[in-house]
Short mmCIF file of C-alpha atoms and ligand atoms in Angstrom, two decimals:
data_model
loop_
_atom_site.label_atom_id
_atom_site.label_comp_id
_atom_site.label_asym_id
_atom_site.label_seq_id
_atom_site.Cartn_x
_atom_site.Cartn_y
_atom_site.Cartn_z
CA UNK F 1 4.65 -37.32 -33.15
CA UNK F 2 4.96 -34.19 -31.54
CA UNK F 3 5.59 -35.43 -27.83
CA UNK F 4 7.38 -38.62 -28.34
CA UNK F 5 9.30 -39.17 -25.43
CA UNK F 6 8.24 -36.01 -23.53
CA UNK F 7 6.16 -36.70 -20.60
CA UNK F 8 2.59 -34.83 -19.42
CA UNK F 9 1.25 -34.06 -16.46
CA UNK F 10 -2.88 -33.67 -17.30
CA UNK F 11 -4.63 -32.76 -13.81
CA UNK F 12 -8.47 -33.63 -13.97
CA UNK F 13 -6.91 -36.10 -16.83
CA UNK F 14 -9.87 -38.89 -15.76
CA UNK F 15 -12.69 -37.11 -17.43
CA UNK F 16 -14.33 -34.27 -20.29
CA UNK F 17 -11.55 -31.76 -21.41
CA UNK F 18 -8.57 -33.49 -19.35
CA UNK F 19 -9.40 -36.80 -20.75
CA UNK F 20 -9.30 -35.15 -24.16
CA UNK F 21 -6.42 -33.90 -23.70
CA UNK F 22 -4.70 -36.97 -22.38
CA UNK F 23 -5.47 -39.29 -25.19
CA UNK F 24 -4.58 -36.50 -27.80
CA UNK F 25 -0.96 -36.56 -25.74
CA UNK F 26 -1.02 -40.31 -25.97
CA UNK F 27 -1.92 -40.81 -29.66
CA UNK F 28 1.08 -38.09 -30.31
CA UNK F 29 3.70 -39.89 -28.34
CA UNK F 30 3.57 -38.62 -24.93
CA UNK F 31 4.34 -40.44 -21.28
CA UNK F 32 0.99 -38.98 -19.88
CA UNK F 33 0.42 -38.90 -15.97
CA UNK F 34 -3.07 -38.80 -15.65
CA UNK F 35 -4.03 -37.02 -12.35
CA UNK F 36 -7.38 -37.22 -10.55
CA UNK F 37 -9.34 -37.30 -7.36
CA UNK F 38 -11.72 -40.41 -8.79
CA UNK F 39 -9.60 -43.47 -8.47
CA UNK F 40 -12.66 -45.28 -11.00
CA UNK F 41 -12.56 -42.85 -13.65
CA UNK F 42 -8.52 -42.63 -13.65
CA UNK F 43 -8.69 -47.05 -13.67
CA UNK F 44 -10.76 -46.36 -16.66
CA UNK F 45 -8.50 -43.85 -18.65
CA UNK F 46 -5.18 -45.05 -17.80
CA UNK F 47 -6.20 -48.88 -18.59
CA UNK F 48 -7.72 -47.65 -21.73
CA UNK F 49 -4.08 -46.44 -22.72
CA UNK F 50 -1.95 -48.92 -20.91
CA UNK F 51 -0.04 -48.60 -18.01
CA UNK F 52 3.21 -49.56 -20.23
CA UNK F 53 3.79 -45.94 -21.44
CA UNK F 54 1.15 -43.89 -18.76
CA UNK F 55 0.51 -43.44 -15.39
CA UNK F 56 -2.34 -42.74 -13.44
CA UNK F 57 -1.69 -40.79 -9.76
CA UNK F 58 -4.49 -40.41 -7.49
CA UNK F 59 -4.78 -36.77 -6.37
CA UNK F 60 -6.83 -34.19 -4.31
CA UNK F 61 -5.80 -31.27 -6.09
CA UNK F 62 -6.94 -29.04 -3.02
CA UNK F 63 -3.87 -31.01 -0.67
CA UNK F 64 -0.81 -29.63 -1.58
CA UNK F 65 0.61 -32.59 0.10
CA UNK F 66 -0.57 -34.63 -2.48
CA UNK F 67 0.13 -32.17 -5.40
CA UNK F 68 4.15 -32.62 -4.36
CA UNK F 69 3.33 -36.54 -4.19
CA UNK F 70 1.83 -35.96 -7.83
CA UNK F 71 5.19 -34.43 -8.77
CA UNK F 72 7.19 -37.07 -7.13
CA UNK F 73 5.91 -40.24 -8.53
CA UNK F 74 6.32 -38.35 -11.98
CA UNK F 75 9.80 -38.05 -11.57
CA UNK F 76 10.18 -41.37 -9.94
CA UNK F 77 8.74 -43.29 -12.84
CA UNK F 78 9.75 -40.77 -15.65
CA UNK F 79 12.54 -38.70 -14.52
CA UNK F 80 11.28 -35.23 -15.90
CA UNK F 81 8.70 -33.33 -16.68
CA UNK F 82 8.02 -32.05 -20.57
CA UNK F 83 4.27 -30.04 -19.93
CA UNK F 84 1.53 -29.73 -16.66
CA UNK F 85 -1.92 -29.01 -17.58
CA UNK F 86 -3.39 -27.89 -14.90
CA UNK F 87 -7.15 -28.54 -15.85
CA UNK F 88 -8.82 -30.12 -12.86
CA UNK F 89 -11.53 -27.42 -11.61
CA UNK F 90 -15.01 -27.21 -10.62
CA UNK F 91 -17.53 -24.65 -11.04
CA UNK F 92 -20.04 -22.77 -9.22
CA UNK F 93 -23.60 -21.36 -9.54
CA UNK F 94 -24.22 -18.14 -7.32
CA UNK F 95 -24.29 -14.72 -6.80
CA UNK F 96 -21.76 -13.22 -4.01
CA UNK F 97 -24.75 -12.84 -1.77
CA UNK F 98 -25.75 -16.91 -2.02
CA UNK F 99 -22.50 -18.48 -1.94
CA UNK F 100 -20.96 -18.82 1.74
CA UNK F 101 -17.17 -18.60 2.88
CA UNK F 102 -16.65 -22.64 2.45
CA UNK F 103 -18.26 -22.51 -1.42
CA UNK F 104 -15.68 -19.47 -2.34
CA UNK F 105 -12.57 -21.10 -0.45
CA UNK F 106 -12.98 -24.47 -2.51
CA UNK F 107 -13.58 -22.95 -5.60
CA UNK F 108 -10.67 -20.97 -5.17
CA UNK F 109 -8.99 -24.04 -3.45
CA UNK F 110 -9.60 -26.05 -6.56
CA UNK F 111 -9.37 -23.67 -9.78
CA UNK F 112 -6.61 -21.15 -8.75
CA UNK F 113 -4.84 -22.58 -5.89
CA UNK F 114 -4.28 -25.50 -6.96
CA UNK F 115 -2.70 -23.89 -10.65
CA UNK F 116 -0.50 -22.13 -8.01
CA UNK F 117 1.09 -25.20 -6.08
CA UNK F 118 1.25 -27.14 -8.82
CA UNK F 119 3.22 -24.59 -10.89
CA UNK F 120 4.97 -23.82 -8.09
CA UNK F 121 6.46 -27.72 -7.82
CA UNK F 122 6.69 -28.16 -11.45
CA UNK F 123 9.07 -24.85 -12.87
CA UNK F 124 11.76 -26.20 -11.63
CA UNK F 125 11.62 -29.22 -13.68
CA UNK F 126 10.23 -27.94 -16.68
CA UNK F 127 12.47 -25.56 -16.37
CA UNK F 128 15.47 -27.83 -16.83
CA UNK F 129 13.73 -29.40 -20.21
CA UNK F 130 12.06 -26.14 -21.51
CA UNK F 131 8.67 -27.12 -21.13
CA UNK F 132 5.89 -25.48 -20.65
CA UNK F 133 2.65 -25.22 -18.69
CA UNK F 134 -1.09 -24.87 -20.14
CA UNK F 135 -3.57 -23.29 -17.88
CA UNK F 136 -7.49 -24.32 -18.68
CA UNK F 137 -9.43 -21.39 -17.50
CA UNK F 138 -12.78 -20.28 -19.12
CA UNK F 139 -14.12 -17.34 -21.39
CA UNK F 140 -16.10 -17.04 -17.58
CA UNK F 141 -12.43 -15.59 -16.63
CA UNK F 142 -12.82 -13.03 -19.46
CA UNK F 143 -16.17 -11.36 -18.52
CA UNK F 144 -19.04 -11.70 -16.19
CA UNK F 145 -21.34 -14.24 -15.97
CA UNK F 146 -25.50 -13.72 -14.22
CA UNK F 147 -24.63 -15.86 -11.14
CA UNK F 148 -20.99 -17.32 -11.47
CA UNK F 149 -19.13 -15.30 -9.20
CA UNK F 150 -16.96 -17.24 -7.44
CA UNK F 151 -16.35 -18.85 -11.01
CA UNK F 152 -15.64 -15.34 -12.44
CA UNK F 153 -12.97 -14.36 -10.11
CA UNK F 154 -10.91 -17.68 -10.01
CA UNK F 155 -10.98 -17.79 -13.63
CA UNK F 156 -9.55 -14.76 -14.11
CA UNK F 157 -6.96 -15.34 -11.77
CA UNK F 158 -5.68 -18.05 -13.49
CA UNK F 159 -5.72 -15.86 -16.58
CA UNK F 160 -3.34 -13.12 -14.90
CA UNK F 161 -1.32 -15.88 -12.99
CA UNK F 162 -0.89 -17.44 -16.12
CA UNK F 163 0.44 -13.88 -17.54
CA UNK F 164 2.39 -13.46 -14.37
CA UNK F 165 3.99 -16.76 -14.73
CA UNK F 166 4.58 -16.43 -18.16
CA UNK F 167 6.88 -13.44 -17.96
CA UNK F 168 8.42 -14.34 -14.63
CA UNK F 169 9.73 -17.54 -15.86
CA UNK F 170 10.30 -17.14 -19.64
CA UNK F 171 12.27 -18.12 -21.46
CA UNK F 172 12.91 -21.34 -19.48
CA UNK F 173 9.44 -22.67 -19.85
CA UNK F 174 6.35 -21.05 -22.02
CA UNK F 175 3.10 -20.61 -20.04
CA UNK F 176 0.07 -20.18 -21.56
CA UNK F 177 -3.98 -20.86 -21.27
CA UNK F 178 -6.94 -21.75 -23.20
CA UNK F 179 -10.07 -20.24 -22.64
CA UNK F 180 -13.05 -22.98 -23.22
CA UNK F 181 -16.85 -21.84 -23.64
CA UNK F 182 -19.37 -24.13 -23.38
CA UNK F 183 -18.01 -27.78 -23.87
CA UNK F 184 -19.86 -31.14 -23.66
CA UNK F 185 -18.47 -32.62 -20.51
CA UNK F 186 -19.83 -34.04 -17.24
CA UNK F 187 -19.07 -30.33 -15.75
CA UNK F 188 -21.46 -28.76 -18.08
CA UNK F 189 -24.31 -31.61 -18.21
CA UNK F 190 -26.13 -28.88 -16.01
CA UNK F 191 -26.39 -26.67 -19.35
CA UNK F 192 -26.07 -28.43 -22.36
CA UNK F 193 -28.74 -31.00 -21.01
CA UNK F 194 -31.44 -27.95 -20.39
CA UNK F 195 -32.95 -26.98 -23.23
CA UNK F 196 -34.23 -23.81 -21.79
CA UNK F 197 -30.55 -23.26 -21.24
CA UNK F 198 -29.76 -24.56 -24.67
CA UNK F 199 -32.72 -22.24 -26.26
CA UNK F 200 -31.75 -18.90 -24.52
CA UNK F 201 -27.63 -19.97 -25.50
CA UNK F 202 -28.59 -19.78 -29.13
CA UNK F 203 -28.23 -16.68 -29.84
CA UNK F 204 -24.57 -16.44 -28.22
CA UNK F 205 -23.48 -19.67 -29.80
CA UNK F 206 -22.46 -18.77 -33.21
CA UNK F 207 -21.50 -22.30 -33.92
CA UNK F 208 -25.14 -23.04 -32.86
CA UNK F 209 -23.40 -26.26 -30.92
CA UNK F 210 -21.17 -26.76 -27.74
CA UNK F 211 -17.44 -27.78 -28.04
CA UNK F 212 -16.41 -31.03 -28.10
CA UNK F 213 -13.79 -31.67 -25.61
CA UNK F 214 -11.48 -32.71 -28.46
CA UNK F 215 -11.61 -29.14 -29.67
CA UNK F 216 -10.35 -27.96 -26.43
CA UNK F 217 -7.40 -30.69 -26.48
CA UNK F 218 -6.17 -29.47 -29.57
CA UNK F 219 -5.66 -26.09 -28.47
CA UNK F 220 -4.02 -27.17 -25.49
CA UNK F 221 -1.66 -29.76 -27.31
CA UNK F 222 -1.08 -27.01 -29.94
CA UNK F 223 -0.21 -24.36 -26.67
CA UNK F 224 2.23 -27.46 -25.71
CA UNK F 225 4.60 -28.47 -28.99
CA UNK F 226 7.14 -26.98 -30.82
CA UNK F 227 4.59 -25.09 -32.97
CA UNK F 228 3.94 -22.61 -30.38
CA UNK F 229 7.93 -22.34 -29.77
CA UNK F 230 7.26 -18.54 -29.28
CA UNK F 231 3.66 -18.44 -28.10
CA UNK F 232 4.36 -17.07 -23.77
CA UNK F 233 1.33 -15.40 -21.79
CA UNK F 234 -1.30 -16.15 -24.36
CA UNK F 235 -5.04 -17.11 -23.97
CA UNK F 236 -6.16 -18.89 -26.48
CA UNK F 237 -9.89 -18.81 -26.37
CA UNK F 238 -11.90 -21.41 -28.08
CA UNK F 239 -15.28 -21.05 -27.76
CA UNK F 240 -16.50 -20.88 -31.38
CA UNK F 241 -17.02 -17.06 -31.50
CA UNK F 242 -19.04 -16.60 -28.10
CA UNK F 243 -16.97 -13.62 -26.81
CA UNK F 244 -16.34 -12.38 -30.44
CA UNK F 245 -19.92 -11.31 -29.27
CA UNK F 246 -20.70 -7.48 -28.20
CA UNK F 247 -23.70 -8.93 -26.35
CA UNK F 248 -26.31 -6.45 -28.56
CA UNK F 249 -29.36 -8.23 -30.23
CA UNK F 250 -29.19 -9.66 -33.76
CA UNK F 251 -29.78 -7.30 -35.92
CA UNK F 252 -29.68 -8.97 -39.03
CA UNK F 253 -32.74 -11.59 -37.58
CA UNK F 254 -34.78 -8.56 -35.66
CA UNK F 255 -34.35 -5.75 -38.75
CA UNK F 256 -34.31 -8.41 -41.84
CA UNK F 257 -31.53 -7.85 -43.46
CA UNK F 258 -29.54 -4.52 -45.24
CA UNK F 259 -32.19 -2.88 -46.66
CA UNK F 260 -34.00 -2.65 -43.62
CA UNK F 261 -30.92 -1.42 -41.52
CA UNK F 262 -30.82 1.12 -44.24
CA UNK F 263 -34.07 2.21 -43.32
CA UNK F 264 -33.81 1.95 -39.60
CA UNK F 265 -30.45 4.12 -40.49
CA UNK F 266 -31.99 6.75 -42.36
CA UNK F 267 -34.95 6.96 -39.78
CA UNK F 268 -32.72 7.24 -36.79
CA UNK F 269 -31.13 10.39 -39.09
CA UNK F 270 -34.63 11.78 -39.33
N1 LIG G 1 -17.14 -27.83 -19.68
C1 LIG G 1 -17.17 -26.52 -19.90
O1 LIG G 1 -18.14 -25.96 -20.48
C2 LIG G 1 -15.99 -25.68 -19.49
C3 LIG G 1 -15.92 -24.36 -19.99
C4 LIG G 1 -14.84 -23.56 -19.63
C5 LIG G 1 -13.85 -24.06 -18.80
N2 LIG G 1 -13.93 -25.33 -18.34
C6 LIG G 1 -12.84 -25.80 -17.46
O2 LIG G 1 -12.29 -26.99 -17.99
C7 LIG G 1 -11.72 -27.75 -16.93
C8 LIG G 1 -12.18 -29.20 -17.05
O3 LIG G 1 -13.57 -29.22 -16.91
P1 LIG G 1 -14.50 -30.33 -17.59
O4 LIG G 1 -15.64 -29.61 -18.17
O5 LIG G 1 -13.70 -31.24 -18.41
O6 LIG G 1 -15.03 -31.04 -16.26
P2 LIG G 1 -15.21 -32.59 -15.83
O7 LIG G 1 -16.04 -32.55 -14.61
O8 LIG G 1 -15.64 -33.41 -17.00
O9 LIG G 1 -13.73 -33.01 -15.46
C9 LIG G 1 -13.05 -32.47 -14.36
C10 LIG G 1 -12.15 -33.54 -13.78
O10 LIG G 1 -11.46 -32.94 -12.68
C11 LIG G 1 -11.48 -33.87 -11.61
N3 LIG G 1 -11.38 -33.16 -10.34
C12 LIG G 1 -12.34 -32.38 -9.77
N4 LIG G 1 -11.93 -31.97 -8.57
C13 LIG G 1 -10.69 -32.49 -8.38
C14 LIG G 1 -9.76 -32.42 -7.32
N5 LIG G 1 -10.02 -31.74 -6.19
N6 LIG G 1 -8.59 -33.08 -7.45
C15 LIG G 1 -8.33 -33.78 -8.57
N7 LIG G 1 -9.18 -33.89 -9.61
C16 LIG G 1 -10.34 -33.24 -9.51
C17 LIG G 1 -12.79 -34.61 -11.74
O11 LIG G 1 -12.77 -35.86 -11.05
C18 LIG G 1 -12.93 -34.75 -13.24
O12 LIG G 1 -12.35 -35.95 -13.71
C19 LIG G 1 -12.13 -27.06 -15.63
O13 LIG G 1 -11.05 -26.27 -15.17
C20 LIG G 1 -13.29 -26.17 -16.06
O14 LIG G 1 -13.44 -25.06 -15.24
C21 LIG G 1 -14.98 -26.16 -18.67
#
């Protein structure tokens, strides 16, 4: 029981990754706040796990008004704060030239703004515990993506906030993120349920499948305990060995194996 009597904050807790990540809290002991903008979907969650131990706290993560109410009926029902996730986020489809002003300002609003404010009202309270704060941002905040701009930048702004954070704060709290690829969630329904997508992903997706959202919620529990007592400023990507990926074509499939690499070798010599 890693997080027995520690309590969570999980933003986005009501669904995919953020759900994962709130019942892996709960089944290891945690008080988990589960904060989200879909009072259903947070009925359904927090219900699921009883309102005894959790508590669910309706939230538009793009009102800071609401963030600090977030924080504030934590404290009121729990009186401190162990961990925040800040996973709520949405993404976005389109170059810089197809996106408008509105589109960028509520992606940014959402995935990196949001990370801010919320850290911002949390330190101080993790601070006092020595807790720590987990950052979900994307291997789409490690590289480009064909037509994910806006999705590009904020991701990798939470990656060098989360660095920023890290050292600016330590060693009161730990901050760290996980990088997700692909992962089955409602999000990513646009992808994993096109299989044209799915085809042209195979040869990127070593593990030949999408995450589960489980897989994600381990690495972010595992960025949250004890066993990452010295683990500050880290991004922990988990996406099965997609970015392990130089991007060059399979040579193994296209040249058929070492003997014909040989050859290829000893005719590029020639
Ligand atoms: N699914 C993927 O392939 C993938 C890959 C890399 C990173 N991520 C990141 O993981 C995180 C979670 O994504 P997911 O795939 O689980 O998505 P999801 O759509 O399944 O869940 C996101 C949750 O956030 C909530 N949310 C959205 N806007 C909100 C707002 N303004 N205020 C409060 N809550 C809000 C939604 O209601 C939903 O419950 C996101 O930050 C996403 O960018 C996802």
């Amino acid at each position: 029981m890693r997080f027995a009597n520690k309590v969570v904050i999980v933003t986005g807790g009501a669904s995919g990754i953020g759900e994962a990540a709130v019942r892996r809290f709960a089944a290891e002991g945690a008080s988990v706040v589960v904060a989200d903008i879909r009072p259903d979907a947070l009925a359904r969650v927090v219900g699921d796990l009883g309102r005894d131990r959790h508590h669910g706290v309706e939230v538009d993560m793009l009102d800071p008004a609401a963030i600090d109410r977030m924080i504030d009926a934590t404290l009121d029902r729990f009186g401190r704060i162990d961990t925040l996730v800040n996973n709520a986020g949405m993404g976005s489809f389109g170059r810089v030239t197809e996106i408008d002003l509105e589109h960028w300002r509520q992606v940014m609003g959402i995935d990196v703004d949001a990370v801010f404010w919320a850290s911002r009202q949390a330190i101080p309270h993790l601070s006092r515990v020595g807790g720590s704060i987990v950052n979900v941002a994307s291997a789409s905040g490690m590289a480009a993506d064909y037509g994910f701009a806006a999705y590009n930048a904020a991701k990798a702004a939470v990656l060098n906030l989360t660095r920023a954070m890290a050292i600016d704060h330590a060693p009161e709290i730990r901050v760290n993120a996980v990088s997700p690829g692909l992962t089955a969630t409602p999000l990513a329904t646009g992808l994993t349920g096109n299989p044209v997508i799915m085809a042209a992903y195979e040869p990127v997706l070593a593990m030949k499948r999408p995450a589960d959202p489980s897989e994600i919620a381990g690495a972010i529990a595992f960025l949250a305990s004890d066993d990452a007592s010295y683990v500050n400023g880290h991004n922990l990507v988990v996406d099965g060995g997609m970015t392990a990926h130089t991007g060059q074509p399979n040579f193994s499939r296209l040249l058929g194996g070492a003997s014909h690499l040989a050859d290829a070798q000893s005719a590029v010599r020639r």
